[in-house]
Coordinates of C-alpha atoms in Angstrom, one line a residue:
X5 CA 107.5 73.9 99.0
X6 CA 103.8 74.3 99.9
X7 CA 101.5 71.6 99.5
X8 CA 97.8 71.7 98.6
X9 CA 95.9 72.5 101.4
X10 CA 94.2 69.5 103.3
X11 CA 91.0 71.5 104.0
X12 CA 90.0 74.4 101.5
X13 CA 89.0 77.9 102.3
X14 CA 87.6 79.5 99.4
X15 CA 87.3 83.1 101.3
X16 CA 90.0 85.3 102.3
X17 CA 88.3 86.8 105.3
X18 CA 87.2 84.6 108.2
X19 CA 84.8 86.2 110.6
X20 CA 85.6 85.8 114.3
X21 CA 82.5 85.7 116.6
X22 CA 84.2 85.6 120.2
X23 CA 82.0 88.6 121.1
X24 CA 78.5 87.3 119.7
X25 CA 75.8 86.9 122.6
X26 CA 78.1 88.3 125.3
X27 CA 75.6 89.3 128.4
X28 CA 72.5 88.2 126.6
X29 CA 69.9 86.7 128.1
X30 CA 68.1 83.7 126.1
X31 CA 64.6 85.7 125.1
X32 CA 66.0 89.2 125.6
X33 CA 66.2 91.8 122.8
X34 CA 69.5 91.6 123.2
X35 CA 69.8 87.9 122.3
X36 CA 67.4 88.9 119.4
X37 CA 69.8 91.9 118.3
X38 CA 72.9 89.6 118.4
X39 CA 70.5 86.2 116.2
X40 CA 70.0 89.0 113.5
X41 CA 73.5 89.7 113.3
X42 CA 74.1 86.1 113.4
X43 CA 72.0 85.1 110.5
X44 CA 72.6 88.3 108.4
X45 CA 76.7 86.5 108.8
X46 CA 75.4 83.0 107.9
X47 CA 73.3 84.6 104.4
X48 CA 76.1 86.9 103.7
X49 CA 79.3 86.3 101.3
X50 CA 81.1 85.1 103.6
X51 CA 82.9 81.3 103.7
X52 CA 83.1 81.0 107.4
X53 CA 82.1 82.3 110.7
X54 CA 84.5 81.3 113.6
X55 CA 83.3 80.5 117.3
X56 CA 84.2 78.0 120.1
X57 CA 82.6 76.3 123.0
X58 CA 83.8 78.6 125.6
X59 CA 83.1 82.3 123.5
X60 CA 81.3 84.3 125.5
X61 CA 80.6 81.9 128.0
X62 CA 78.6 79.3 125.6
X63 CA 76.3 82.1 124.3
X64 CA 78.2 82.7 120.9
X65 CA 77.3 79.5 119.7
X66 CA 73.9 79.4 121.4
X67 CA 73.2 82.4 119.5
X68 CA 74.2 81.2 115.8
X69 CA 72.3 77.8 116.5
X70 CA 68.8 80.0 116.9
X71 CA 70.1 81.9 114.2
X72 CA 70.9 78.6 112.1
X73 CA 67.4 77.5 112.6
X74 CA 66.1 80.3 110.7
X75 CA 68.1 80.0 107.7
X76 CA 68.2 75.8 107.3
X77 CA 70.8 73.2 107.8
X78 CA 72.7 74.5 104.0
X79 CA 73.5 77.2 106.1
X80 CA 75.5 75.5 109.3
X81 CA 78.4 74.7 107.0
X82 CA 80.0 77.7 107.3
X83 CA 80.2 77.2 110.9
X84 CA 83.7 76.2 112.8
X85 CA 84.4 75.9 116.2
X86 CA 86.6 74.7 118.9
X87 CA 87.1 72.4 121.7
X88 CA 87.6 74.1 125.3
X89 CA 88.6 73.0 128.7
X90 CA 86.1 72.1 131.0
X91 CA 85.6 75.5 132.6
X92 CA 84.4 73.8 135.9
X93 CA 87.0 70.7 136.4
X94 CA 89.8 72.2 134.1
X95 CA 89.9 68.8 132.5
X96 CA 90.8 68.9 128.9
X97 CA 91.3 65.1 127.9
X98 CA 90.0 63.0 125.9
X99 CA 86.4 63.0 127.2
X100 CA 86.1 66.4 127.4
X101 CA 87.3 66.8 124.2
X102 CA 84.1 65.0 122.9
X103 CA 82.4 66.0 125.4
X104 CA 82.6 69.6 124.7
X105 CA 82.2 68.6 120.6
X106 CA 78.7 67.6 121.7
X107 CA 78.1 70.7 123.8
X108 CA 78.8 72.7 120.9
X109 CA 76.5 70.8 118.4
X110 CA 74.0 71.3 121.2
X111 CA 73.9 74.7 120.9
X112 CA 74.1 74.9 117.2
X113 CA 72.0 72.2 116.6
X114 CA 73.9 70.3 114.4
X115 CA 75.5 66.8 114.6
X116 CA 78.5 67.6 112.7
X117 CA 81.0 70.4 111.6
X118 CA 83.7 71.1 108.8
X119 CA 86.6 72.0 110.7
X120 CA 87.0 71.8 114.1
X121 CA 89.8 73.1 116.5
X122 CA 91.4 72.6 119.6
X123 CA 91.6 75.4 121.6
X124 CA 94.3 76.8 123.6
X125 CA 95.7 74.0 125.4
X126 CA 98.3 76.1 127.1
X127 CA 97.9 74.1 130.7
X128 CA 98.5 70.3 128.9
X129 CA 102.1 69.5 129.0
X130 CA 102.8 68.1 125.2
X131 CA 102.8 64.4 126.8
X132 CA 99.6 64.7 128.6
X133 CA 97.8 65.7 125.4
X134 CA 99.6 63.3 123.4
X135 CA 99.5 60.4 125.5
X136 CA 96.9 57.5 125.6
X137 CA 93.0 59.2 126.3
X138 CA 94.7 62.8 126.1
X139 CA 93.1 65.3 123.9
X140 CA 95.0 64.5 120.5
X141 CA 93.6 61.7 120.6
X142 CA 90.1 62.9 121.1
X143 CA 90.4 65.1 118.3
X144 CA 92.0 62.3 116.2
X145 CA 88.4 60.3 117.0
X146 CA 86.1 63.0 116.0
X147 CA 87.9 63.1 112.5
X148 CA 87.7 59.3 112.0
X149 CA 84.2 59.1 113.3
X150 CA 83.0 61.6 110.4
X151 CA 81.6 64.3 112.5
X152 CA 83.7 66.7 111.3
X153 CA 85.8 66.7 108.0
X154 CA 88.9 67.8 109.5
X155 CA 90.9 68.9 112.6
X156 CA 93.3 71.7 113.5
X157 CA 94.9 73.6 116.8
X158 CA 94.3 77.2 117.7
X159 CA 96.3 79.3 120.3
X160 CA 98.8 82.0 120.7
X161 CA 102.0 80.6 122.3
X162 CA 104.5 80.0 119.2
X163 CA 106.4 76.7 120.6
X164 CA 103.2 75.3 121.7
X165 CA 101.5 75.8 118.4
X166 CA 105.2 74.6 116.9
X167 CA 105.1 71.3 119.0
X168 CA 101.6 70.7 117.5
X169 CA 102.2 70.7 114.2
X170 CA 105.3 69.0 114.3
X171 CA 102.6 66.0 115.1
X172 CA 101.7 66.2 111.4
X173 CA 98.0 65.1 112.2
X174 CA 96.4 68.4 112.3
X175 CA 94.8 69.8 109.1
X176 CA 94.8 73.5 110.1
X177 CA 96.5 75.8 112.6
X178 CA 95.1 79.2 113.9
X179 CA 97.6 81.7 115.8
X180 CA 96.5 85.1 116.5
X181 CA 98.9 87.9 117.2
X182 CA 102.1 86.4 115.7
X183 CA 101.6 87.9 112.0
X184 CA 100.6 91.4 111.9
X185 CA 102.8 94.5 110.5
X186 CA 104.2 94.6 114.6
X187 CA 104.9 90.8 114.6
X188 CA 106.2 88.6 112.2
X189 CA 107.6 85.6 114.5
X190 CA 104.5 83.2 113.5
X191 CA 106.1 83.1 109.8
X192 CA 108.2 79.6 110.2
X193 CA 105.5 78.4 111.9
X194 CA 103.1 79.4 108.7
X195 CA 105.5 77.9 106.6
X196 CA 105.8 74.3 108.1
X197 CA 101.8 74.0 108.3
X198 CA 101.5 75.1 104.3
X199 CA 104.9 72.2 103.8
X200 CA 102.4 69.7 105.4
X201 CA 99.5 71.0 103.9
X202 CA 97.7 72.3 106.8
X203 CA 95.3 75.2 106.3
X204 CA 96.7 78.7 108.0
X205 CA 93.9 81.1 109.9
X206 CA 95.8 84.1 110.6
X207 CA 94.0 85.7 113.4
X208 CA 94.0 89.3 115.2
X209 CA 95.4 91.3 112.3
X210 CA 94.9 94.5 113.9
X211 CA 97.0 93.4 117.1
X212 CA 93.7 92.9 119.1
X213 CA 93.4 96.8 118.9
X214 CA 96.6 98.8 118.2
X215 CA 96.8 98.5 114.3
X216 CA 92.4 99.5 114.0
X217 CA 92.7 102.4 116.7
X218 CA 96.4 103.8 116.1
X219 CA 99.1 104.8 118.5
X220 CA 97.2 106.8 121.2
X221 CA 98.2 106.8 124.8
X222 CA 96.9 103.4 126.3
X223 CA 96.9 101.5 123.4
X224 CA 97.2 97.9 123.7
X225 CA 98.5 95.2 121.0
X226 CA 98.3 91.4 122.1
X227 CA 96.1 92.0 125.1
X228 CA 99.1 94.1 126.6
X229 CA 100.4 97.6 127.2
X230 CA 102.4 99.2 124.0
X231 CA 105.6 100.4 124.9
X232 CA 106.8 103.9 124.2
X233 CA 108.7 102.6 121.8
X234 CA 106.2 100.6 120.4
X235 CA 103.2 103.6 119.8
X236 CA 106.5 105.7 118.6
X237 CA 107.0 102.9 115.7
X238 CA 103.5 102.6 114.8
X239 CA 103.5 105.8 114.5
X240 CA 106.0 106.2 112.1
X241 CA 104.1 103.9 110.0
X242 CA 101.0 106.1 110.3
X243 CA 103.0 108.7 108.8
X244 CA 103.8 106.2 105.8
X245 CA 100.3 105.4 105.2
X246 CA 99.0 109.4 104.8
X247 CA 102.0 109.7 102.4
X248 CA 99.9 107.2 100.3
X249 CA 96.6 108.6 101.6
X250 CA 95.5 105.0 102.9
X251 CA 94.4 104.1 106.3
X252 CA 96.5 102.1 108.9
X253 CA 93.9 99.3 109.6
X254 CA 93.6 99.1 105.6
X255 CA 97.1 98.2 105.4
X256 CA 97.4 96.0 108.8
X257 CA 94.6 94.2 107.1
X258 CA 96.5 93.7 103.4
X259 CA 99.7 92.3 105.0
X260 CA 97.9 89.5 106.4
X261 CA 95.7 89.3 103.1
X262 CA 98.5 89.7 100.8
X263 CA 100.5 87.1 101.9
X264 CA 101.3 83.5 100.2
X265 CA 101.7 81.8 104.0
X266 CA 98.0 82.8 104.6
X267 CA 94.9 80.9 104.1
X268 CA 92.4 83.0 105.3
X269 CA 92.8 86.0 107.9
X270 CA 90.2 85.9 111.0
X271 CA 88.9 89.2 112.3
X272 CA 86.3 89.7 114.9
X273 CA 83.4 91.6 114.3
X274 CA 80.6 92.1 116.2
X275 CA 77.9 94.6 114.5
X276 CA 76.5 95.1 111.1
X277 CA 78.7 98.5 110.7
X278 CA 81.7 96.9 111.3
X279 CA 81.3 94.1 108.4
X280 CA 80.4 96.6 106.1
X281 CA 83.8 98.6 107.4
X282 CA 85.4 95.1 107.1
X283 CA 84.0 94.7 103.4
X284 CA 85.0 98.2 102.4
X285 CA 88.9 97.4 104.1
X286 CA 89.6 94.5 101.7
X287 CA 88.4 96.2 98.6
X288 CA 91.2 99.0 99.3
X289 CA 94.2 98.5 96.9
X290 CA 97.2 99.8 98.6
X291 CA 100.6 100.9 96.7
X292 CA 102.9 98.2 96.2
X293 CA 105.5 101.0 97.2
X294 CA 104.5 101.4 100.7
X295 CA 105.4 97.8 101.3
X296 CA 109.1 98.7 100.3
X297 CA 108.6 101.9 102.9
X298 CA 107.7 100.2 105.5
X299 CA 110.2 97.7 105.4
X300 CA 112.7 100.5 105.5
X301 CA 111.0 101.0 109.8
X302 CA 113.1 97.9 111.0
X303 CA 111.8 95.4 113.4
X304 CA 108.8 96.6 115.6
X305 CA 109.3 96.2 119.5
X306 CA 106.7 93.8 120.0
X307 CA 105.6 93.1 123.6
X308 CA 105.5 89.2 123.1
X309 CA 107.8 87.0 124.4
X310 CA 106.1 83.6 124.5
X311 CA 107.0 80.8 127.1
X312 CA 108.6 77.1 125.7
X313 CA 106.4 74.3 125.1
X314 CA 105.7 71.8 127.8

């Protein structure tokens, strides 16, 4: 049974910014090429624009805050972000929790934030960050204190992300990777956080390349190689999606869209022409019969295999 969602999303689409500002220098027409973008994302339709302390080395968010100052403070709400390790001392307690909180609302210029996330504590053991001055506890602060309305986890690692919302005091949970049309093994996961009334963000739709680019030679999906067997399944389902004259990063897109355990699906873009690609994917209706097709394909091989929790 799901319950009602702690914090809402009223947009199906999520736009991931973990490119924005990469290699810019503050001043450069390249920074002033990537603050258009930025506010041309904060005007547009759009719910929410996701970045995090440590995307593109600070300058994601440095970015949207000139960009945020253009268009007024109404504007920063669609903003969220995440907490990061210190990428320095590695520390990721507590303090640096709120630490990096005020970094981020340095660069954006705001003193507060809707949702906030913590962000890939893969090198915490599950005591460390729940324990007395871990980062749990941090996060738990910023929600009391009011400086951001509510708090949720974001990685990749499936019994990581399980151990943290078995906590029950997260109001979100982002995984990426773990529920695409190659990879389904994110789905119990999904379904706990909606029983608790967590918020889902389904990111990396595409398989961070495979699903938007196709089954060519060097493909990867998850940040790693595709198997043989892999690009030979993928393309099997390319052949299912000519038969319905539909594209295969239209229906990678729709599985994550289409389904109940998903709140919102986050996809990166980094230009104008690939929002208005984005825009034109979710307004493509795709046959309810190539669902039943695909399904016929069996299992994908999918290259992840992620390590227990700590």
């Amino acid at each position: 049974m799901m319950a009602t969602p702690r914090f809402a999303v009223p947009s199906r689409i999520t736009v991931g910014l973990s490119s924005l500002g990469r290699g810019t220098l503050p001043g450069s027409r390249e920074e002033a090429s990537a603050v258009d973008f930025a506010e041309e994302l904060l005007t547009a339709d759009i719910a929410y624009v996701d970045t995090s302390n440590n995307y593109a080395e600070g300058r994601s968010e440095a970015v949207l805050g000139v960009a945020a100052r253009r268009v007024g403070p109404s504007r920063t709400t669609k903003i969220i972000s995440k907490v990061d390790i210190d990428p320095v001392t590695a520390r990721f307690d507590r303090e640096r929790v709120l630490r990096s909180f005020e970094e981020s609302c340095m660069r954006l210029g705001v003193d507060r934030l809707p949702l906030v996330h913590l962000h890939d504590p893969d090198m915490l053991t599950m005591a460390e960050s729940l324990g007395p001055g871990g980062a749990v506890e941090g996060m738990l602060e910023l929600r009391s204190s009011g400086v951001v309305d509510a708090i949720g986890v974001a990685a990749g690692s499936l019994p990581m992300m399980r151990a943290y919302v078995d906590t029950e005091v997260f109001d979100a949970v982002l995984c990426h990777n773990r529920f695409t049309l190659v990879d389904q093994s994110a789905s119990s996961l999904f379904e706990e956080a909606k029983r608790q009334g967590m918020t889902v963000f389904n990111a990396a739709p595409f398989g961070a390349g495979l699903l938007s680019t196709g089954a060519h030679p060097g493909a990867h999906y998850a940040y790693m190689p595709a198997s043989d067997s892999l690009l030979a399944w993928v393309r099997a389902v390319e052949a299912i999606c000519r038969e319905y004259d539909v594209t295969l990063p239209a229906v990678a897109l729709h599985y994550s869209l289409r389904s109940a355990l998903v709140d919102s699906t986050v996809v990166g873009v980094s230009s104008s022409s690939r929002l208005a690609s984005l825009v034109e994917l979710t307004k493509v209706e795709i046959p309810v019969e190539l669902w039943a097709d695909l399904a016929t394909l069996g299992p994908a091989p999918s290259p992840i295999d992620d390590p227990p929790a700590r």
